[in-house]
């Protein structure tokens, strides 16, 4: 397993060791003991999976307070452009964002800690999976509009397929006024 840091403070990129032969491939996507020994987050309480058609943009979502979630994200099939936005005012990367190109060929994973908004754009029809460090709590959910002018995210699509719920999310600045 190869572990590297993203450009945003505390984001971790994990590239598993993939064993491939004429039959297909195998890799260990998670092992709590291995992750603990590597100093990686290893206590997850909920797994989620979604399917998105090409052009679907989900996010930018987060959970607040006691229900804040760290997420270990990966693609099971297809390809997505994953994004994390640092919402921690005390962080040196506060207000910054970073894309991660995730696909089912490389099996690269990203750990996005609590205090970040998260989303993704399906570049192909995709099955997306994420492990969470806390369970979902409706009263604690929050989000930022995908095309927030202050964040100025360089999405590689002009008109993504976005849910009605995500189209009315507030701006980044509205959380810090």
JSON list of C-alpha atoms in Angstrom, two decimals:
[
{"chain": "A", "resi": 1, "resn": "UNK", "atom": "CA", "xyz": [0.00, 0.00, 0.00]},
{"chain": "A", "resi": 2, "resn": "UNK", "atom": "CA", "xyz": [1.31, 3.42, -0.97]},
{"chain": "A", "resi": 3, "resn": "UNK", "atom": "CA", "xyz": [0.24, 6.33, 1.24]},
{"chain": "A", "resi": 4, "resn": "UNK", "atom": "CA", "xyz": [0.66, 9.98, 0.28]},
{"chain": "A", "resi": 5, "resn": "UNK", "atom": "CA", "xyz": [-0.66, 13.34, 1.41]},
{"chain": "A", "resi": 6, "resn": "UNK", "atom": "CA", "xyz": [-2.97, 15.45, -0.67]},
{"chain": "A", "resi": 7, "resn": "UNK", "atom": "CA", "xyz": [-2.47, 19.19, -1.12]},
{"chain": "A", "resi": 8, "resn": "UNK", "atom": "CA", "xyz": [-5.11, 19.83, 1.55]},
{"chain": "A", "resi": 9, "resn": "UNK", "atom": "CA", "xyz": [-3.98, 19.37, 5.13]},
{"chain": "A", "resi": 10, "resn": "UNK", "atom": "CA", "xyz": [-4.89, 15.94, 6.58]},
{"chain": "A", "resi": 11, "resn": "UNK", "atom": "CA", "xyz": [-6.25, 14.45, 3.34]},
{"chain": "A", "resi": 12, "resn": "UNK", "atom": "CA", "xyz": [-4.66, 11.04, 2.67]},
{"chain": "A", "resi": 13, "resn": "UNK", "atom": "CA", "xyz": [-4.36, 9.27, -0.67]},
{"chain": "A", "resi": 14, "resn": "UNK", "atom": "CA", "xyz": [-4.11, 5.49, -0.52]},
{"chain": "A", "resi": 15, "resn": "UNK", "atom": "CA", "xyz": [-3.02, 3.32, -3.43]},
{"chain": "A", "resi": 16, "resn": "UNK", "atom": "CA", "xyz": [-3.57, -0.34, -2.60]},
{"chain": "A", "resi": 17, "resn": "UNK", "atom": "CA", "xyz": [-1.30, -3.10, -3.79]},
{"chain": "A", "resi": 18, "resn": "UNK", "atom": "CA", "xyz": [-3.19, -4.74, -6.65]},
{"chain": "A", "resi": 19, "resn": "UNK", "atom": "CA", "xyz": [-2.50, -8.34, -7.62]},
{"chain": "A", "resi": 20, "resn": "UNK", "atom": "CA", "xyz": [-3.43, -8.93, -11.25]},
{"chain": "A", "resi": 21, "resn": "UNK", "atom": "CA", "xyz": [-3.21, -11.93, -13.55]},
{"chain": "A", "resi": 22, "resn": "UNK", "atom": "CA", "xyz": [-5.10, -13.49, -16.46]},
{"chain": "A", "resi": 23, "resn": "UNK", "atom": "CA", "xyz": [-8.07, -14.26, -14.17]},
{"chain": "A", "resi": 24, "resn": "UNK", "atom": "CA", "xyz": [-8.57, -10.67, -13.03]},
{"chain": "A", "resi": 25, "resn": "UNK", "atom": "CA", "xyz": [-7.36, -8.81, -9.96]},
{"chain": "A", "resi": 26, "resn": "UNK", "atom": "CA", "xyz": [-7.43, -8.73, -6.18]},
{"chain": "A", "resi": 27, "resn": "UNK", "atom": "CA", "xyz": [-6.68, -6.04, -3.64]},
{"chain": "A", "resi": 28, "resn": "UNK", "atom": "CA", "xyz": [-7.38, -5.45, 0.00]},
{"chain": "A", "resi": 29, "resn": "UNK", "atom": "CA", "xyz": [-9.55, -2.32, 0.18]},
{"chain": "A", "resi": 30, "resn": "UNK", "atom": "CA", "xyz": [-9.51, -2.12, 3.96]},
{"chain": "A", "resi": 31, "resn": "UNK", "atom": "CA", "xyz": [-7.93, -3.93, 6.92]},
{"chain": "A", "resi": 32, "resn": "UNK", "atom": "CA", "xyz": [-8.31, -2.29, 10.34]},
{"chain": "A", "resi": 33, "resn": "UNK", "atom": "CA", "xyz": [-5.08, -3.76, 11.76]},
{"chain": "A", "resi": 34, "resn": "UNK", "atom": "CA", "xyz": [-2.98, -2.79, 8.74]},
{"chain": "A", "resi": 35, "resn": "UNK", "atom": "CA", "xyz": [-4.48, 0.69, 8.70]},
{"chain": "A", "resi": 36, "resn": "UNK", "atom": "CA", "xyz": [-3.96, 1.14, 12.44]},
{"chain": "A", "resi": 37, "resn": "UNK", "atom": "CA", "xyz": [-0.28, 0.17, 12.10]},
{"chain": "A", "resi": 38, "resn": "UNK", "atom": "CA", "xyz": [0.10, 2.71, 9.26]},
{"chain": "A", "resi": 39, "resn": "UNK", "atom": "CA", "xyz": [-1.45, 5.47, 11.39]},
{"chain": "A", "resi": 40, "resn": "UNK", "atom": "CA", "xyz": [-4.51, 5.65, 9.13]},
{"chain": "A", "resi": 41, "resn": "UNK", "atom": "CA", "xyz": [-8.12, 6.01, 10.32]},
{"chain": "A", "resi": 42, "resn": "UNK", "atom": "CA", "xyz": [-9.42, 2.53, 11.05]},
{"chain": "A", "resi": 43, "resn": "UNK", "atom": "CA", "xyz": [-12.71, 2.92, 12.90]},
{"chain": "A", "resi": 44, "resn": "UNK", "atom": "CA", "xyz": [-15.61, 3.18, 10.49]},
{"chain": "A", "resi": 45, "resn": "UNK", "atom": "CA", "xyz": [-19.28, 2.73, 11.42]},
{"chain": "A", "resi": 46, "resn": "UNK", "atom": "CA", "xyz": [-21.17, 3.02, 8.15]},
{"chain": "A", "resi": 47, "resn": "UNK", "atom": "CA", "xyz": [-20.62, 2.02, 4.51]},
{"chain": "A", "resi": 48, "resn": "UNK", "atom": "CA", "xyz": [-22.46, 3.78, 1.68]},
{"chain": "A", "resi": 49, "resn": "UNK", "atom": "CA", "xyz": [-22.64, 3.11, -2.03]},
{"chain": "A", "resi": 50, "resn": "UNK", "atom": "CA", "xyz": [-24.17, 5.07, -4.89]},
{"chain": "A", "resi": 51, "resn": "UNK", "atom": "CA", "xyz": [-24.60, 4.69, -8.62]},
{"chain": "A", "resi": 52, "resn": "UNK", "atom": "CA", "xyz": [-24.30, 7.78, -10.80]},
{"chain": "A", "resi": 53, "resn": "UNK", "atom": "CA", "xyz": [-24.67, 8.16, -14.54]},
{"chain": "A", "resi": 54, "resn": "UNK", "atom": "CA", "xyz": [-22.03, 10.06, -16.48]},
{"chain": "A", "resi": 55, "resn": "UNK", "atom": "CA", "xyz": [-22.44, 13.81, -15.86]},
{"chain": "A", "resi": 56, "resn": "UNK", "atom": "CA", "xyz": [-24.03, 13.50, -12.41]},
{"chain": "A", "resi": 57, "resn": "UNK", "atom": "CA", "xyz": [-22.53, 15.84, -9.81]},
{"chain": "A", "resi": 58, "resn": "UNK", "atom": "CA", "xyz": [-23.17, 15.04, -6.15]},
{"chain": "A", "resi": 59, "resn": "UNK", "atom": "CA", "xyz": [-22.29, 17.48, -3.40]},
{"chain": "A", "resi": 60, "resn": "UNK", "atom": "CA", "xyz": [-20.79, 19.36, -1.83]},
{"chain": "A", "resi": 61, "resn": "UNK", "atom": "CA", "xyz": [-21.96, 17.64, 1.37]},
{"chain": "A", "resi": 62, "resn": "UNK", "atom": "CA", "xyz": [-20.84, 17.34, 4.98]},
{"chain": "A", "resi": 63, "resn": "UNK", "atom": "CA", "xyz": [-22.06, 16.45, 8.46]},
{"chain": "A", "resi": 64, "resn": "UNK", "atom": "CA", "xyz": [-21.58, 18.93, 11.31]},
{"chain": "A", "resi": 65, "resn": "UNK", "atom": "CA", "xyz": [-20.88, 18.75, 15.04]},
{"chain": "A", "resi": 66, "resn": "UNK", "atom": "CA", "xyz": [-20.94, 15.43, 16.87]},
{"chain": "A", "resi": 67, "resn": "UNK", "atom": "CA", "xyz": [-22.02, 13.68, 13.66]},
{"chain": "A", "resi": 68, "resn": "UNK", "atom": "CA", "xyz": [-19.15, 14.99, 11.50]},
{"chain": "A", "resi": 69, "resn": "UNK", "atom": "CA", "xyz": [-17.90, 12.26, 9.19]},
{"chain": "A", "resi": 70, "resn": "UNK", "atom": "CA", "xyz": [-14.49, 11.30, 7.95]},
{"chain": "A", "resi": 71, "resn": "UNK", "atom": "CA", "xyz": [-14.87, 9.40, 4.66]},
{"chain": "A", "resi": 72, "resn": "UNK", "atom": "CA", "xyz": [-12.76, 6.80, 2.91]},
{"chain": "A", "resi": 73, "resn": "UNK", "atom": "CA", "xyz": [-13.89, 7.01, -0.72]},
{"chain": "A", "resi": 74, "resn": "UNK", "atom": "CA", "xyz": [-13.28, 4.81, -3.75]},
{"chain": "A", "resi": 75, "resn": "UNK", "atom": "CA", "xyz": [-14.79, 3.82, -7.08]},
{"chain": "A", "resi": 76, "resn": "UNK", "atom": "CA", "xyz": [-16.00, 0.25, -7.60]},
{"chain": "A", "resi": 77, "resn": "UNK", "atom": "CA", "xyz": [-16.76, 0.71, -11.30]},
{"chain": "A", "resi": 78, "resn": "UNK", "atom": "CA", "xyz": [-16.34, 3.66, -13.63]},
{"chain": "A", "resi": 79, "resn": "UNK", "atom": "CA", "xyz": [-14.50, 6.89, -12.97]},
{"chain": "A", "resi": 80, "resn": "UNK", "atom": "CA", "xyz": [-15.21, 10.01, -10.92]},
{"chain": "A", "resi": 81, "resn": "UNK", "atom": "CA", "xyz": [-13.61, 13.35, -10.23]},
{"chain": "A", "resi": 82, "resn": "UNK", "atom": "CA", "xyz": [-13.75, 13.48, -6.44]},
{"chain": "A", "resi": 83, "resn": "UNK", "atom": "CA", "xyz": [-13.41, 16.74, -4.53]},
{"chain": "A", "resi": 84, "resn": "UNK", "atom": "CA", "xyz": [-12.71, 17.83, -0.97]},
{"chain": "A", "resi": 85, "resn": "UNK", "atom": "CA", "xyz": [-13.14, 21.39, 0.33]},
{"chain": "A", "resi": 86, "resn": "UNK", "atom": "CA", "xyz": [-11.46, 22.35, 3.62]},
{"chain": "A", "resi": 87, "resn": "UNK", "atom": "CA", "xyz": [-14.03, 24.01, 5.90]},
{"chain": "A", "resi": 88, "resn": "UNK", "atom": "CA", "xyz": [-11.86, 24.21, 9.02]},
{"chain": "A", "resi": 89, "resn": "UNK", "atom": "CA", "xyz": [-11.20, 27.90, 9.81]},
{"chain": "A", "resi": 90, "resn": "UNK", "atom": "CA", "xyz": [-8.04, 27.02, 11.79]},
{"chain": "A", "resi": 91, "resn": "UNK", "atom": "CA", "xyz": [-6.52, 25.06, 8.90]},
{"chain": "A", "resi": 92, "resn": "UNK", "atom": "CA", "xyz": [-3.81, 26.53, 6.64]},
{"chain": "A", "resi": 93, "resn": "UNK", "atom": "CA", "xyz": [-5.79, 25.13, 3.68]},
{"chain": "A", "resi": 94, "resn": "UNK", "atom": "CA", "xyz": [-9.15, 26.63, 4.80]},
{"chain": "A", "resi": 95, "resn": "UNK", "atom": "CA", "xyz": [-11.36, 27.44, 1.81]},
{"chain": "A", "resi": 96, "resn": "UNK", "atom": "CA", "xyz": [-9.16, 25.49, -0.60]},
{"chain": "A", "resi": 97, "resn": "UNK", "atom": "CA", "xyz": [-10.26, 22.50, -2.67]},
{"chain": "A", "resi": 98, "resn": "UNK", "atom": "CA", "xyz": [-8.58, 19.61, -4.43]},
{"chain": "A", "resi": 99, "resn": "UNK", "atom": "CA", "xyz": [-9.71, 17.12, -7.08]},
{"chain": "A", "resi": 100, "resn": "UNK", "atom": "CA", "xyz": [-8.86, 13.40, -7.00]},
{"chain": "A", "resi": 101, "resn": "UNK", "atom": "CA", "xyz": [-9.24, 11.30, -10.14]},
{"chain": "A", "resi": 102, "resn": "UNK", "atom": "CA", "xyz": [-10.59, 7.96, -8.89]},
{"chain": "A", "resi": 103, "resn": "UNK", "atom": "CA", "xyz": [-11.36, 4.94, -11.06]},
{"chain": "A", "resi": 104, "resn": "UNK", "atom": "CA", "xyz": [-11.90, 1.20, -10.92]},
{"chain": "A", "resi": 105, "resn": "UNK", "atom": "CA", "xyz": [-8.63, 0.52, -12.78]},
{"chain": "A", "resi": 106, "resn": "UNK", "atom": "CA", "xyz": [-6.16, 2.03, -10.29]},
{"chain": "A", "resi": 107, "resn": "UNK", "atom": "CA", "xyz": [-8.40, 1.49, -7.23]},
{"chain": "A", "resi": 108, "resn": "UNK", "atom": "CA", "xyz": [-6.89, 4.57, -5.59]},
{"chain": "A", "resi": 109, "resn": "UNK", "atom": "CA", "xyz": [-8.75, 5.70, -2.46]},
{"chain": "A", "resi": 110, "resn": "UNK", "atom": "CA", "xyz": [-8.89, 9.01, -0.60]},
{"chain": "A", "resi": 111, "resn": "UNK", "atom": "CA", "xyz": [-9.50, 9.60, 3.09]},
{"chain": "A", "resi": 112, "resn": "UNK", "atom": "CA", "xyz": [-11.26, 12.93, 3.66]},
{"chain": "A", "resi": 113, "resn": "UNK", "atom": "CA", "xyz": [-11.30, 13.83, 7.36]},
{"chain": "A", "resi": 114, "resn": "UNK", "atom": "CA", "xyz": [-14.02, 15.56, 9.34]},
{"chain": "A", "resi": 115, "resn": "UNK", "atom": "CA", "xyz": [-14.32, 19.28, 8.65]},
{"chain": "A", "resi": 116, "resn": "UNK", "atom": "CA", "xyz": [-14.40, 18.91, 4.87]},
{"chain": "A", "resi": 117, "resn": "UNK", "atom": "CA", "xyz": [-17.18, 19.21, 2.34]},
{"chain": "A", "resi": 118, "resn": "UNK", "atom": "CA", "xyz": [-17.14, 16.41, -0.21]},
{"chain": "A", "resi": 119, "resn": "UNK", "atom": "CA", "xyz": [-18.59, 15.71, -3.62]},
{"chain": "A", "resi": 120, "resn": "UNK", "atom": "CA", "xyz": [-17.89, 14.12, -6.97]},
{"chain": "A", "resi": 121, "resn": "UNK", "atom": "CA", "xyz": [-18.61, 14.31, -10.67]},
{"chain": "A", "resi": 122, "resn": "UNK", "atom": "CA", "xyz": [-19.22, 11.02, -12.51]},
{"chain": "A", "resi": 123, "resn": "UNK", "atom": "CA", "xyz": [-16.94, 11.05, -15.56]},
{"chain": "A", "resi": 124, "resn": "UNK", "atom": "CA", "xyz": [-18.41, 7.67, -16.56]},
{"chain": "A", "resi": 125, "resn": "UNK", "atom": "CA", "xyz": [-21.36, 5.65, -15.27]},
{"chain": "A", "resi": 126, "resn": "UNK", "atom": "CA", "xyz": [-19.96, 4.83, -11.82]},
{"chain": "A", "resi": 127, "resn": "UNK", "atom": "CA", "xyz": [-20.49, 2.94, -8.60]},
{"chain": "A", "resi": 128, "resn": "UNK", "atom": "CA", "xyz": [-19.01, 4.96, -5.74]},
{"chain": "A", "resi": 129, "resn": "UNK", "atom": "CA", "xyz": [-18.33, 3.62, -2.25]},
{"chain": "A", "resi": 130, "resn": "UNK", "atom": "CA", "xyz": [-17.42, 5.30, 1.00]},
{"chain": "A", "resi": 131, "resn": "UNK", "atom": "CA", "xyz": [-16.78, 4.24, 4.55]},
{"chain": "A", "resi": 132, "resn": "UNK", "atom": "CA", "xyz": [-17.77, 6.79, 7.22]},
{"chain": "A", "resi": 133, "resn": "UNK", "atom": "CA", "xyz": [-16.41, 7.40, 10.71]},
{"chain": "A", "resi": 134, "resn": "UNK", "atom": "CA", "xyz": [-19.88, 8.46, 11.96]},
{"chain": "A", "resi": 135, "resn": "UNK", "atom": "CA", "xyz": [-23.42, 7.57, 11.00]},
{"chain": "A", "resi": 136, "resn": "UNK", "atom": "CA", "xyz": [-25.66, 9.82, 8.97]},
{"chain": "A", "resi": 137, "resn": "UNK", "atom": "CA", "xyz": [-27.78, 12.31, 10.93]},
{"chain": "A", "resi": 138, "resn": "UNK", "atom": "CA", "xyz": [-30.29, 14.41, 8.98]},
{"chain": "A", "resi": 139, "resn": "UNK", "atom": "CA", "xyz": [-30.23, 17.32, 11.46]},
{"chain": "A", "resi": 140, "resn": "UNK", "atom": "CA", "xyz": [-26.44, 17.57, 11.09]},
{"chain": "A", "resi": 141, "resn": "UNK", "atom": "CA", "xyz": [-26.24, 17.61, 7.30]},
{"chain": "A", "resi": 142, "resn": "UNK", "atom": "CA", "xyz": [-24.95, 20.62, 5.44]},
{"chain": "A", "resi": 143, "resn": "UNK", "atom": "CA", "xyz": [-23.80, 21.49, 1.99]},
{"chain": "A", "resi": 144, "resn": "UNK", "atom": "CA", "xyz": [-22.30, 24.09, -0.33]},
{"chain": "A", "resi": 145, "resn": "UNK", "atom": "CA", "xyz": [-23.62, 24.91, -3.79]},
{"chain": "A", "resi": 146, "resn": "UNK", "atom": "CA", "xyz": [-21.50, 23.13, -6.43]},
{"chain": "A", "resi": 147, "resn": "UNK", "atom": "CA", "xyz": [-20.75, 26.32, -8.40]},
{"chain": "A", "resi": 148, "resn": "UNK", "atom": "CA", "xyz": [-20.01, 28.64, -5.48]},
{"chain": "A", "resi": 149, "resn": "UNK", "atom": "CA", "xyz": [-18.32, 31.74, -6.98]},
{"chain": "A", "resi": 150, "resn": "UNK", "atom": "CA", "xyz": [-15.98, 32.20, -4.00]},
{"chain": "A", "resi": 151, "resn": "UNK", "atom": "CA", "xyz": [-14.61, 28.65, -4.25]},
{"chain": "A", "resi": 152, "resn": "UNK", "atom": "CA", "xyz": [-14.38, 28.96, -8.05]},
{"chain": "A", "resi": 153, "resn": "UNK", "atom": "CA", "xyz": [-14.09, 25.20, -8.54]},
{"chain": "A", "resi": 154, "resn": "UNK", "atom": "CA", "xyz": [-12.79, 24.32, -12.00]},
{"chain": "A", "resi": 155, "resn": "UNK", "atom": "CA", "xyz": [-15.36, 21.62, -12.80]},
{"chain": "A", "resi": 156, "resn": "UNK", "atom": "CA", "xyz": [-14.73, 20.16, -16.27]},
{"chain": "A", "resi": 157, "resn": "UNK", "atom": "CA", "xyz": [-18.44, 20.39, -17.14]},
{"chain": "A", "resi": 158, "resn": "UNK", "atom": "CA", "xyz": [-20.72, 23.37, -17.73]},
{"chain": "A", "resi": 159, "resn": "UNK", "atom": "CA", "xyz": [-24.10, 21.81, -17.02]},
{"chain": "A", "resi": 160, "resn": "UNK", "atom": "CA", "xyz": [-23.86, 18.79, -14.74]},
{"chain": "A", "resi": 161, "resn": "UNK", "atom": "CA", "xyz": [-26.87, 16.74, -13.67]},
{"chain": "A", "resi": 162, "resn": "UNK", "atom": "CA", "xyz": [-27.43, 18.03, -10.11]},
{"chain": "A", "resi": 163, "resn": "UNK", "atom": "CA", "xyz": [-30.27, 17.09, -7.74]},
{"chain": "A", "resi": 164, "resn": "UNK", "atom": "CA", "xyz": [-32.89, 19.71, -6.87]},
{"chain": "A", "resi": 165, "resn": "UNK", "atom": "CA", "xyz": [-31.72, 19.47, -3.25]},
{"chain": "A", "resi": 166, "resn": "UNK", "atom": "CA", "xyz": [-28.11, 20.25, -4.23]},
{"chain": "A", "resi": 167, "resn": "UNK", "atom": "CA", "xyz": [-29.14, 23.13, -6.51]},
{"chain": "A", "resi": 168, "resn": "UNK", "atom": "CA", "xyz": [-30.41, 25.14, -3.53]},
{"chain": "A", "resi": 169, "resn": "UNK", "atom": "CA", "xyz": [-27.48, 24.60, -1.18]},
{"chain": "A", "resi": 170, "resn": "UNK", "atom": "CA", "xyz": [-26.00, 27.75, 0.42]},
{"chain": "A", "resi": 171, "resn": "UNK", "atom": "CA", "xyz": [-22.62, 29.31, -0.33]},
{"chain": "A", "resi": 172, "resn": "UNK", "atom": "CA", "xyz": [-19.36, 28.55, 1.46]},
{"chain": "A", "resi": 173, "resn": "UNK", "atom": "CA", "xyz": [-19.31, 32.04, 3.04]},
{"chain": "A", "resi": 174, "resn": "UNK", "atom": "CA", "xyz": [-22.79, 31.59, 4.53]},
{"chain": "A", "resi": 175, "resn": "UNK", "atom": "CA", "xyz": [-21.32, 29.14, 7.08]},
{"chain": "A", "resi": 176, "resn": "UNK", "atom": "CA", "xyz": [-18.74, 31.68, 8.29]},
{"chain": "A", "resi": 177, "resn": "UNK", "atom": "CA", "xyz": [-20.67, 34.96, 8.52]}
]
